[in-house]
């Protein structure tokens, strides 16, 4: 039976960014479903204060629909989609960036619904929680403070993380481009930035949400490295691969590599689509 690709976005993103990839997959004869996690897509909050001319005070205080959304909520939502997709054949679950945390939690809970896991420069915590990796040498080149000028409001008071992606601050825009899309044109970068939503939830999981050998470890898995990613550096991607292989040496990652930054594969999706299509052929379980 034909597999279904289920695509899970990263932080501040949504299903919209997968449209070019889905078009390429469709032209290669493959079906796909792009997921909007709770509080994303058309469930996101775009306050009038975010429009032009912006109201910084209003943006810093306006409530957001994603407040209170947890990793457990994301996982339950994704499992519901997987249950529906599984009725029609094998499921290949694809995660990008922070979406890997939700995908890993779903694989821990319901490995029976997934025929292959695919992480595209995505988080799959094994040895540490996600926040713990930021203190490790592999993340030394990442400066979270680079985006501080674009932060809107106090996360503790808002109950969410809010970033003003529509800022005109040249330093903030340069930091975003360097982190996400350094190999894109300025026009491509701004186009992609305008698909982002300002709010993201605060829950990236804990030790119980790390990959579990007895469940997650049973599923065939692929890691697609993004060679020029500065947001999730190659050294960190390789560490996640190594830790996953150490957890389940009998079921190691199938590792592939694509050139490009954190977002390039979505804006220029043909190479990624061909790689995913190649994985669709042996979609059966081990």
PDB file of C-alpha atoms in Angstrom, residues 54 82 115 122 268:
ATOM      1  CA  UNK A  54       2.972  48.068  15.048  1.00  0.00           C
ATOM      2  CA  UNK A  82      -1.503   9.212  12.763  1.00  0.00           C
ATOM      3  CA  UNK A 115       6.440   2.747   9.831  1.00  0.00           C
ATOM      4  CA  UNK A 122      15.286  17.895  14.047  1.00  0.00           C
ATOM      5  CA  UNK A 268      14.025  24.561  -2.686  1.00  0.00           C
TER       6      UNK A 268
END
